Amino acid sequence: MRIRRWLLKVLSHIDAPLLLLLLTLMLMSLFVQYSAASQSDARLLSHGLNMLVALGVMVLVANIPPQYLLSLALPLYVVGVLLLLGVATAGEVVNGSRRWLDLGVTRIQPSEIMKIAMPLMLAWYFHHHEATLRLKDYGIAALLLAIPVALVAKQPDLGTALLISASGFYVLFFAGLPWRIMLGMLAALAASLPVAWHFLHDYQQKRVLTLIDPTQDPLGAGYHIIQSTIAMGSGGSFGKGWLQGTQTHLDFLPERTTDFVFAVFSEEFGLLGNVLLLTLFLAIIVRGLMIAASAPTLFARLMAGSLTLAFFTYAFVNMGMVSGILPVVGVPLPLVSYGGTAMVTVMLGFGILMSVKTHRKLLKS
């Protein structure tokens, strides 16, 4: 009886519509991963275990009231920046990038922490300056955003740096950053592109050039985009059928369980499957924005809105790079690509959304 009451209390902080949408997306992910991994039972089991861990984290975080998350924002940001400095000085180099930090018992990728810590920190900052918000506060917030973004870009991990930038920008946007400032930032960004180009690594410049013309290096830098667009196009309106993707099962498609899993899905389920998948992503985003709109405090509203649009950005960037309309920057498709760390991070964000939704009465003053 006591266990039943405890379970009911824990589950009372779960938003049922959002959970149903997430579980549907995860179920689709299991099907596509089984095909992408050449019907490997071990990979399917591993993916399922990642999901269970991520769901457990989501339930745990959903039961933490937002006021406690508010108190965690600053320490989490400071720890995240210190870990990024640790990566810069003593991180492990894997495939030419210094992104991992060995803690003795395990390895972690601190940039994943910043995907959550960044919107929390900026939401905390604006929450504490809500009554006296001035233009200089946006400048301080921009500086808080620039520090971890610069450290992640230095690794180099341009994809994650862009995602952290996006999550921080969404907080600035929802906090009321004036349009003239945003237009000025956009103009400054456009003007700085010729200079920024010279700071990109050779492989990053090649990825941008490959986006313009993938056929200039069909067996090198252009191989991923060429094979993924062939897979997507060959799916047609209704796809080739589950486990029937030739680009996938004849090993033409690279990184098919991670960054390019959307190409596997498109080949086997076609345009109709893509429409269903996009509808599911859209429904999740709409639900997240509904939660943000009804949040009772500025901190909760900024945090929920930023996390929801960050989820949109992950999906948009991944689908864009697999479709050949954006450069390949190594961003997985959220909750569909294989990878435990990314899945736990995304579900942690949804746990925060559920916390905002189910603790509204406690927060009202």
CSV table of C-alpha atoms in Angstrom, one decimal:
chain,number,residue,atom,x,y,z
A,1,MET,CA,0.0,0.0,0.0
A,2,ARG,CA,2.8,2.4,0.9
A,3,ILE,CA,4.7,1.5,-2.3
A,4,ARG,CA,1.5,2.1,-4.3
A,5,ARG,CA,1.1,5.6,-2.8
A,6,TRP,CA,4.7,6.4,-3.5
A,7,LEU,CA,4.4,5.3,-7.1
A,8,LEU,CA,1.2,7.4,-7.5
A,9,LYS,CA,3.0,10.4,-6.1
A,10,VAL,CA,6.0,9.9,-8.3
A,11,LEU,CA,3.8,9.4,-11.4
A,12,SER,CA,1.6,12.4,-10.6
A,13,HIS,CA,4.5,14.6,-11.9
A,14,ILE,CA,4.5,13.0,-15.3
A,15,ASP,CA,2.7,14.9,-18.1
A,16,ALA,CA,0.7,12.1,-19.8
A,17,PRO,CA,0.3,13.7,-23.3
A,18,LEU,CA,4.0,14.5,-23.5
A,19,LEU,CA,5.0,11.1,-22.2
A,20,LEU,CA,2.8,9.4,-24.8
A,21,LEU,CA,4.4,11.3,-27.6
A,22,LEU,CA,7.9,10.6,-26.4
A,23,LEU,CA,7.2,6.8,-26.0
A,24,THR,CA,5.7,6.8,-29.6
A,25,LEU,CA,8.9,8.4,-30.9
A,26,MET,CA,11.0,5.9,-28.9
A,27,LEU,CA,9.1,2.9,-30.3
A,28,MET,CA,9.7,4.1,-33.8
A,29,SER,CA,13.3,4.6,-32.9
A,30,LEU,CA,13.6,0.9,-31.8
A,31,PHE,CA,12.2,-0.3,-35.2
A,32,VAL,CA,14.6,1.9,-37.2
A,33,GLN,CA,17.6,1.1,-35.0
A,34,TYR,CA,17.0,-2.7,-35.4
A,35,SER,CA,17.1,-2.2,-39.2
A,36,ALA,CA,20.0,0.2,-39.2
A,37,ALA,CA,22.1,-2.1,-37.0
A,38,SER,CA,21.6,-5.0,-39.4
A,39,GLN,CA,19.1,-6.7,-37.1
A,40,SER,CA,21.6,-6.8,-34.2
A,41,ASP,CA,19.9,-8.0,-31.0
A,42,ALA,CA,22.7,-6.7,-28.9
A,43,ARG,CA,22.4,-3.2,-30.4
A,44,LEU,CA,18.7,-3.2,-29.9
A,45,LEU,CA,19.1,-4.3,-26.3
A,46,SER,CA,21.7,-1.6,-25.7
A,47,HIS,CA,19.4,1.1,-27.3
A,48,GLY,CA,16.5,-0.1,-25.1
A,49,LEU,CA,18.6,0.1,-22.0
A,50,ASN,CA,19.6,3.6,-22.9
A,51,MET,CA,15.9,4.5,-23.2
A,52,LEU,CA,15.1,3.0,-19.8
A,53,VAL,CA,17.9,5.0,-18.1
A,54,ALA,CA,16.8,8.1,-19.9
A,55,LEU,CA,13.2,7.6,-18.8
A,56,GLY,CA,14.3,7.0,-15.2
A,57,VAL,CA,16.2,10.3,-15.3
A,58,MET,CA,13.2,12.1,-16.8
A,59,VAL,CA,10.9,10.8,-14.0
A,60,LEU,CA,13.5,11.7,-11.3
A,61,VAL,CA,13.9,15.3,-12.6
A,62,ALA,CA,10.1,15.7,-13.1
A,63,ASN,CA,9.7,15.2,-9.4
A,64,ILE,CA,12.2,18.0,-8.6
A,65,PRO,CA,10.3,21.3,-8.1
A,66,PRO,CA,11.5,24.2,-10.3
A,67,GLN,CA,12.6,26.2,-7.3
A,68,TYR,CA,15.2,23.6,-6.6
A,69,LEU,CA,16.3,23.7,-10.2
A,70,LEU,CA,16.6,27.4,-9.8
A,71,SER,CA,19.1,26.9,-6.9
A,72,LEU,CA,21.0,24.4,-9.0
A,73,ALA,CA,21.4,26.6,-12.1
A,74,LEU,CA,24.5,28.6,-11.0
A,75,PRO,CA,26.5,25.7,-9.5
A,76,LEU,CA,25.7,23.5,-12.5
A,77,TYR,CA,26.9,26.3,-14.9
A,78,VAL,CA,30.1,26.8,-12.9
A,79,VAL,CA,30.9,23.0,-12.7
A,80,GLY,CA,30.2,22.8,-16.5
A,81,VAL,CA,32.6,25.6,-17.3
A,82,LEU,CA,35.3,24.1,-15.0
A,83,LEU,CA,34.9,20.7,-16.6
A,84,LEU,CA,35.2,22.3,-20.1
A,85,LEU,CA,38.4,24.0,-18.9
A,86,GLY,CA,39.5,20.5,-17.7
A,87,VAL,CA,38.9,19.2,-21.2
A,88,ALA,CA,40.9,22.0,-22.7
A,89,THR,CA,43.9,21.3,-20.5
A,90,ALA,CA,43.8,17.5,-19.9
A,91,GLY,CA,41.0,16.1,-22.1
A,92,GLU,CA,41.4,13.0,-24.2
A,93,VAL,CA,41.9,13.4,-27.9
A,94,VAL,CA,39.7,11.1,-29.9
A,95,ASN,CA,39.5,11.3,-33.8
A,96,GLY,CA,41.3,14.7,-33.7
A,97,SER,CA,39.0,16.3,-31.2
A,98,ARG,CA,39.5,17.0,-27.5
A,99,ARG,CA,36.0,16.4,-26.1
A,100,TRP,CA,36.2,13.8,-23.4
A,101,LEU,CA,37.4,14.0,-19.8
A,102,ASP,CA,38.5,10.9,-17.9
A,103,LEU,CA,37.4,10.9,-14.3
A,104,GLY,CA,39.0,7.6,-13.4
A,105,VAL,CA,35.8,5.6,-13.1
A,106,THR,CA,34.2,6.9,-16.3
A,107,ARG,CA,34.6,9.3,-19.2
A,108,ILE,CA,32.2,12.2,-19.6
A,109,GLN,CA,31.6,14.8,-22.3
A,110,PRO,CA,31.1,18.1,-20.4
A,111,SER,CA,29.6,19.8,-23.4
A,112,GLU,CA,26.5,17.7,-23.0
A,113,ILE,CA,26.1,19.1,-19.5
A,114,MET,CA,26.2,22.6,-20.9
A,115,LYS,CA,23.2,21.9,-23.2
A,116,ILE,CA,21.1,21.9,-20.0
A,117,ALA,CA,23.2,24.1,-17.8
A,118,MET,CA,23.2,27.0,-20.3
A,119,PRO,CA,19.5,27.7,-20.5
A,120,LEU,CA,19.2,27.1,-16.7
A,121,MET,CA,21.9,29.6,-16.0
A,122,LEU,CA,20.5,32.3,-18.3
A,123,ALA,CA,16.9,31.7,-17.0
A,124,TRP,CA,18.3,32.1,-13.5
A,125,TYR,CA,20.1,35.3,-14.4
A,126,PHE,CA,17.0,37.0,-16.0
A,127,HIS,CA,14.8,35.7,-13.1
A,128,HIS,CA,17.0,37.5,-10.6
A,129,HIS,CA,17.0,40.7,-12.7
A,130,GLU,CA,13.4,40.6,-13.8
A,131,ALA,CA,12.4,43.8,-11.9
A,132,THR,CA,15.4,45.9,-13.1
A,133,LEU,CA,16.1,44.4,-16.5
A,134,ARG,CA,18.3,46.8,-18.6
A,135,LEU,CA,20.2,46.5,-21.8
A,136,LYS,CA,23.4,45.7,-20.0
A,137,ASP,CA,21.9,42.6,-18.6
A,138,TYR,CA,21.5,41.2,-22.1
A,139,GLY,CA,25.2,41.9,-22.6
A,140,ILE,CA,26.2,40.1,-19.4
A,141,ALA,CA,23.9,37.2,-20.5
A,142,ALA,CA,25.6,37.1,-23.9
A,143,LEU,CA,29.0,37.0,-22.1
A,144,LEU,CA,27.8,34.0,-20.0
A,145,LEU,CA,26.8,32.3,-23.2
A,146,ALA,CA,30.0,33.1,-25.1
A,147,ILE,CA,32.3,31.5,-22.5
A,148,PRO,CA,31.2,27.8,-22.8
A,149,VAL,CA,30.5,28.2,-26.5
A,150,ALA,CA,34.1,29.3,-27.2
A,151,LEU,CA,35.4,26.4,-25.1
A,152,VAL,CA,33.3,23.9,-26.9
A,153,ALA,CA,34.1,25.3,-30.3
A,154,LYS,CA,37.8,25.1,-29.4
A,155,GLN,CA,37.6,21.3,-28.9
A,156,PRO,CA,36.6,21.5,-31.9
A,157,ASP,CA,32.9,20.6,-31.7
A,158,LEU,CA,31.1,23.1,-33.9
A,159,GLY,CA,27.8,21.2,-33.9
A,160,THR,CA,27.5,21.2,-30.1
A,161,ALA,CA,28.7,24.8,-29.9
A,162,LEU,CA,25.9,25.9,-32.3
A,163,LEU,CA,23.3,23.9,-30.3
A,164,ILE,CA,24.5,25.5,-27.0
A,165,SER,CA,24.4,28.9,-28.7
A,166,ALA,CA,20.9,28.3,-29.9
A,167,SER,CA,19.6,27.3,-26.5
A,168,GLY,CA,21.1,30.4,-25.0
A,169,PHE,CA,19.8,32.6,-27.7
A,170,TYR,CA,16.2,31.3,-27.2
A,171,VAL,CA,16.5,32.4,-23.5
A,172,LEU,CA,17.5,35.9,-24.6
A,173,PHE,CA,14.7,36.0,-27.1
A,174,PHE,CA,12.0,34.9,-24.6
A,175,ALA,CA,13.5,37.4,-22.1
A,176,GLY,CA,12.6,40.2,-24.4
A,177,LEU,CA,15.8,41.0,-26.3
A,178,PRO,CA,14.8,44.0,-28.5
A,179,TRP,CA,14.4,43.3,-32.2
A,180,ARG,CA,16.9,46.0,-33.2
A,181,ILE,CA,19.5,44.2,-31.1
A,182,MET,CA,18.7,40.9,-32.8
A,183,LEU,CA,18.9,42.5,-36.3
A,184,GLY,CA,22.2,44.1,-35.3
A,185,MET,CA,23.6,40.8,-34.1
A,186,LEU,CA,22.4,39.2,-37.3
A,187,ALA,CA,24.1,41.9,-39.4
A,188,ALA,CA,27.3,41.6,-37.3
A,189,LEU,CA,27.3,37.8,-37.7
A,190,ALA,CA,26.9,38.1,-41.5
A,191,ALA,CA,29.7,40.7,-41.7
A,192,SER,CA,32.0,38.5,-39.6
A,193,LEU,CA,31.6,35.3,-41.8
A,194,PRO,CA,34.6,36.1,-44.1
A,195,VAL,CA,36.8,36.5,-41.1
A,196,ALA,CA,35.4,33.5,-39.2
A,197,TRP,CA,36.0,31.4,-42.3
A,198,HIS,CA,39.8,31.6,-41.8
A,199,PHE,CA,39.4,30.3,-38.2
A,200,LEU,CA,37.7,27.2,-39.3
A,201,HIS,CA,39.7,23.9,-39.4
A,202,ASP,CA,40.4,22.5,-42.9
A,203,TYR,CA,37.8,19.7,-42.5
A,204,GLN,CA,35.2,22.3,-41.4
A,205,GLN,CA,35.8,24.4,-44.5
A,206,LYS,CA,35.6,21.2,-46.6
A,207,ARG,CA,32.2,20.4,-45.1
A,208,VAL,CA,30.8,23.8,-46.1
A,209,LEU,CA,32.2,23.5,-49.6
A,210,THR,CA,30.9,20.0,-49.9
A,211,LEU,CA,27.4,21.3,-49.1
A,212,ILE,CA,27.6,23.5,-52.2
A,213,ASP,CA,28.8,20.7,-54.4
A,214,PRO,CA,29.1,17.2,-52.9
A,215,THR,CA,30.3,15.7,-56.2
A,216,GLN,CA,33.6,17.5,-56.0
A,217,ASP,CA,34.8,14.8,-53.6
A,218,PRO,CA,32.3,11.9,-54.0
A,219,LEU,CA,34.5,9.3,-52.2
A,220,GLY,CA,35.7,11.7,-49.5
A,221,ALA,CA,34.0,14.7,-47.9
A,222,GLY,CA,30.9,14.4,-50.2
A,223,TYR,CA,30.3,10.7,-49.6
A,224,HIS,CA,28.0,11.0,-46.6
A,225,ILE,CA,25.7,13.6,-48.2
A,226,ILE,CA,25.6,11.8,-51.6
A,227,GLN,CA,24.7,8.4,-50.0
A,228,SER,CA,22.1,9.9,-47.6
A,229,THR,CA,20.3,11.8,-50.4
A,230,ILE,CA,20.3,8.7,-52.6
A,231,ALA,CA,18.8,6.7,-49.7
A,232,MET,CA,16.1,9.3,-49.0
A,233,GLY,CA,15.2,9.7,-52.7
A,234,SER,CA,15.1,6.0,-53.3
A,235,GLY,CA,12.4,5.6,-50.6
A,236,GLY,CA,9.8,7.3,-52.8
A,237,SER,CA,6.4,8.0,-51.4
A,238,PHE,CA,5.9,4.9,-49.3
A,239,GLY,CA,9.4,3.6,-48.8
A,240,LYS,CA,11.0,0.2,-49.6
A,241,GLY,CA,9.7,-1.4,-46.4
A,242,TRP,CA,11.1,-2.2,-43.0
A,243,LEU,CA,14.4,-4.1,-43.2
A,244,GLN,CA,14.4,-3.6,-47.0
A,245,GLY,CA,16.6,-0.6,-47.4
A,246,THR,CA,19.3,-1.4,-49.9
A,247,GLN,CA,21.5,1.7,-49.2
A,248,THR,CA,21.4,0.7,-45.5
A,249,HIS,CA,21.9,-3.1,-45.7
A,250,LEU,CA,24.5,-3.0,-48.5
A,251,ASP,CA,26.6,-0.8,-46.3
A,252,PHE,CA,26.5,2.3,-48.6
A,253,LEU,CA,25.1,4.5,-45.9
A,254,PRO,CA,27.7,5.7,-43.2
A,255,GLU,CA,26.9,6.4,-39.6
A,256,ARG,CA,23.5,4.9,-40.1
A,257,THR,CA,22.7,4.2,-36.5
A,258,THR,CA,23.7,7.6,-35.3
A,259,ASP,CA,23.9,10.9,-37.3
A,260,PHE,CA,22.4,9.5,-40.5
A,261,VAL,CA,19.6,7.3,-39.0
A,262,PHE,CA,17.0,9.7,-40.6
A,263,ALA,CA,18.2,8.5,-44.1
A,264,VAL,CA,17.6,4.9,-43.0
A,265,PHE,CA,14.1,5.9,-41.9
A,266,SER,CA,13.4,7.8,-45.1
A,267,GLU,CA,14.5,4.9,-47.3
A,268,GLU,CA,12.4,2.3,-45.6
A,269,PHE,CA,9.3,4.4,-44.8
A,270,GLY,CA,9.3,7.0,-47.6
A,271,LEU,CA,7.7,10.4,-47.7
A,272,LEU,CA,4.7,9.1,-45.8
A,273,GLY,CA,6.9,8.0,-42.9
A,274,ASN,CA,8.7,11.3,-42.9
A,275,VAL,CA,5.4,13.2,-42.7
A,276,LEU,CA,4.4,11.0,-39.7
A,277,LEU,CA,7.8,11.5,-38.0
A,278,LEU,CA,7.7,15.3,-38.6
A,279,THR,CA,4.1,15.4,-37.2
A,280,LEU,CA,5.3,13.6,-34.1
A,281,PHE,CA,8.2,16.0,-33.6
A,282,LEU,CA,5.9,19.0,-34.2
A,283,ALA,CA,3.4,17.6,-31.6
A,284,ILE,CA,6.1,17.3,-29.0
A,285,ILE,CA,7.3,20.9,-29.7
A,286,VAL,CA,3.8,22.3,-29.5
A,287,ARG,CA,3.2,20.5,-26.2
A,288,GLY,CA,6.5,21.9,-24.8
A,289,LEU,CA,5.5,25.4,-25.9
A,290,MET,CA,2.1,25.0,-24.2
A,291,ILE,CA,3.8,24.1,-21.0
A,292,ALA,CA,6.2,27.1,-21.4
A,293,ALA,CA,3.3,29.5,-22.1
A,294,SER,CA,1.4,28.4,-18.9
A,295,ALA,CA,4.5,28.5,-16.6
A,296,PRO,CA,3.9,30.7,-13.6
A,297,THR,CA,7.4,32.3,-13.2
A,298,LEU,CA,9.9,34.0,-15.6
A,299,PHE,CA,12.5,31.3,-14.7
A,300,ALA,CA,10.2,28.4,-15.5
A,301,ARG,CA,8.9,30.1,-18.7
A,302,LEU,CA,12.4,30.9,-20.1
A,303,MET,CA,13.7,27.5,-19.2
A,304,ALA,CA,10.8,25.6,-20.7
A,305,GLY,CA,10.7,27.7,-23.9
A,306,SER,CA,14.4,27.4,-24.4
A,307,LEU,CA,14.5,23.6,-23.9
A,308,THR,CA,11.6,23.1,-26.3
A,309,LEU,CA,13.1,25.2,-29.1
A,310,ALA,CA,16.5,23.5,-28.5
A,311,PHE,CA,14.8,20.2,-29.1
A,312,PHE,CA,13.4,21.7,-32.4
A,313,THR,CA,16.9,22.9,-33.3
A,314,TYR,CA,18.4,19.4,-32.8
A,315,ALA,CA,15.8,17.8,-35.1
A,316,PHE,CA,16.0,20.6,-37.7
A,317,VAL,CA,19.8,20.6,-37.9
A,318,ASN,CA,20.0,16.8,-38.1
A,319,MET,CA,17.3,16.5,-40.8
A,320,GLY,CA,18.8,19.4,-42.6
A,321,MET,CA,22.3,17.9,-42.8
A,322,VAL,CA,21.1,14.5,-43.8
A,323,SER,CA,19.0,16.1,-46.5
A,324,GLY,CA,21.9,18.0,-47.8
A,325,ILE,CA,20.7,21.5,-47.0
A,326,LEU,CA,23.0,22.1,-44.0
A,327,PRO,CA,26.6,21.2,-43.5
A,328,VAL,CA,27.4,17.9,-41.7
A,329,VAL,CA,28.1,19.0,-38.1
A,330,GLY,CA,27.6,15.7,-36.2
A,331,VAL,CA,24.3,16.3,-34.6
A,332,PRO,CA,22.2,13.2,-33.8
A,333,LEU,CA,18.4,13.0,-34.4
A,334,PRO,CA,17.0,13.4,-30.8
A,335,LEU,CA,15.6,10.2,-29.3
A,336,VAL,CA,16.1,8.3,-32.6
A,337,SER,CA,19.8,8.2,-33.1
A,338,TYR,CA,21.8,5.6,-31.1
A,339,GLY,CA,23.7,7.1,-28.1
A,340,GLY,CA,23.1,7.1,-24.4
A,341,THR,CA,24.5,10.4,-23.4
A,342,ALA,CA,22.5,12.4,-25.9
A,343,MET,CA,19.3,10.5,-25.1
A,344,VAL,CA,19.7,11.1,-21.3
A,345,THR,CA,20.4,14.8,-21.9
A,346,VAL,CA,17.3,15.2,-24.0
A,347,MET,CA,15.0,13.3,-21.6
A,348,LEU,CA,16.5,15.3,-18.7
A,349,GLY,CA,15.2,18.4,-20.5
A,350,PHE,CA,11.7,16.8,-20.9
A,351,GLY,CA,11.8,16.0,-17.1
A,352,ILE,CA,12.3,19.7,-16.5
A,353,LEU,CA,9.4,20.5,-18.7
A,354,MET,CA,7.2,18.1,-16.8
A,355,SER,CA,8.4,19.6,-13.5
A,356,VAL,CA,7.3,23.0,-14.7
A,357,LYS,CA,3.9,21.6,-15.8
A,358,THR,CA,3.1,19.7,-12.6
A,359,HIS,CA,4.5,22.0,-10.0
A,360,ARG,CA,2.7,25.1,-11.2
A,361,LYS,CA,0.5,25.5,-8.2
A,362,LEU,CA,3.4,25.3,-5.8
A,363,LEU,CA,5.2,28.1,-7.6
A,364,LYS,CA,2.4,30.6,-7.8
A,365,SER,CA,2.6,33.4,-5.3
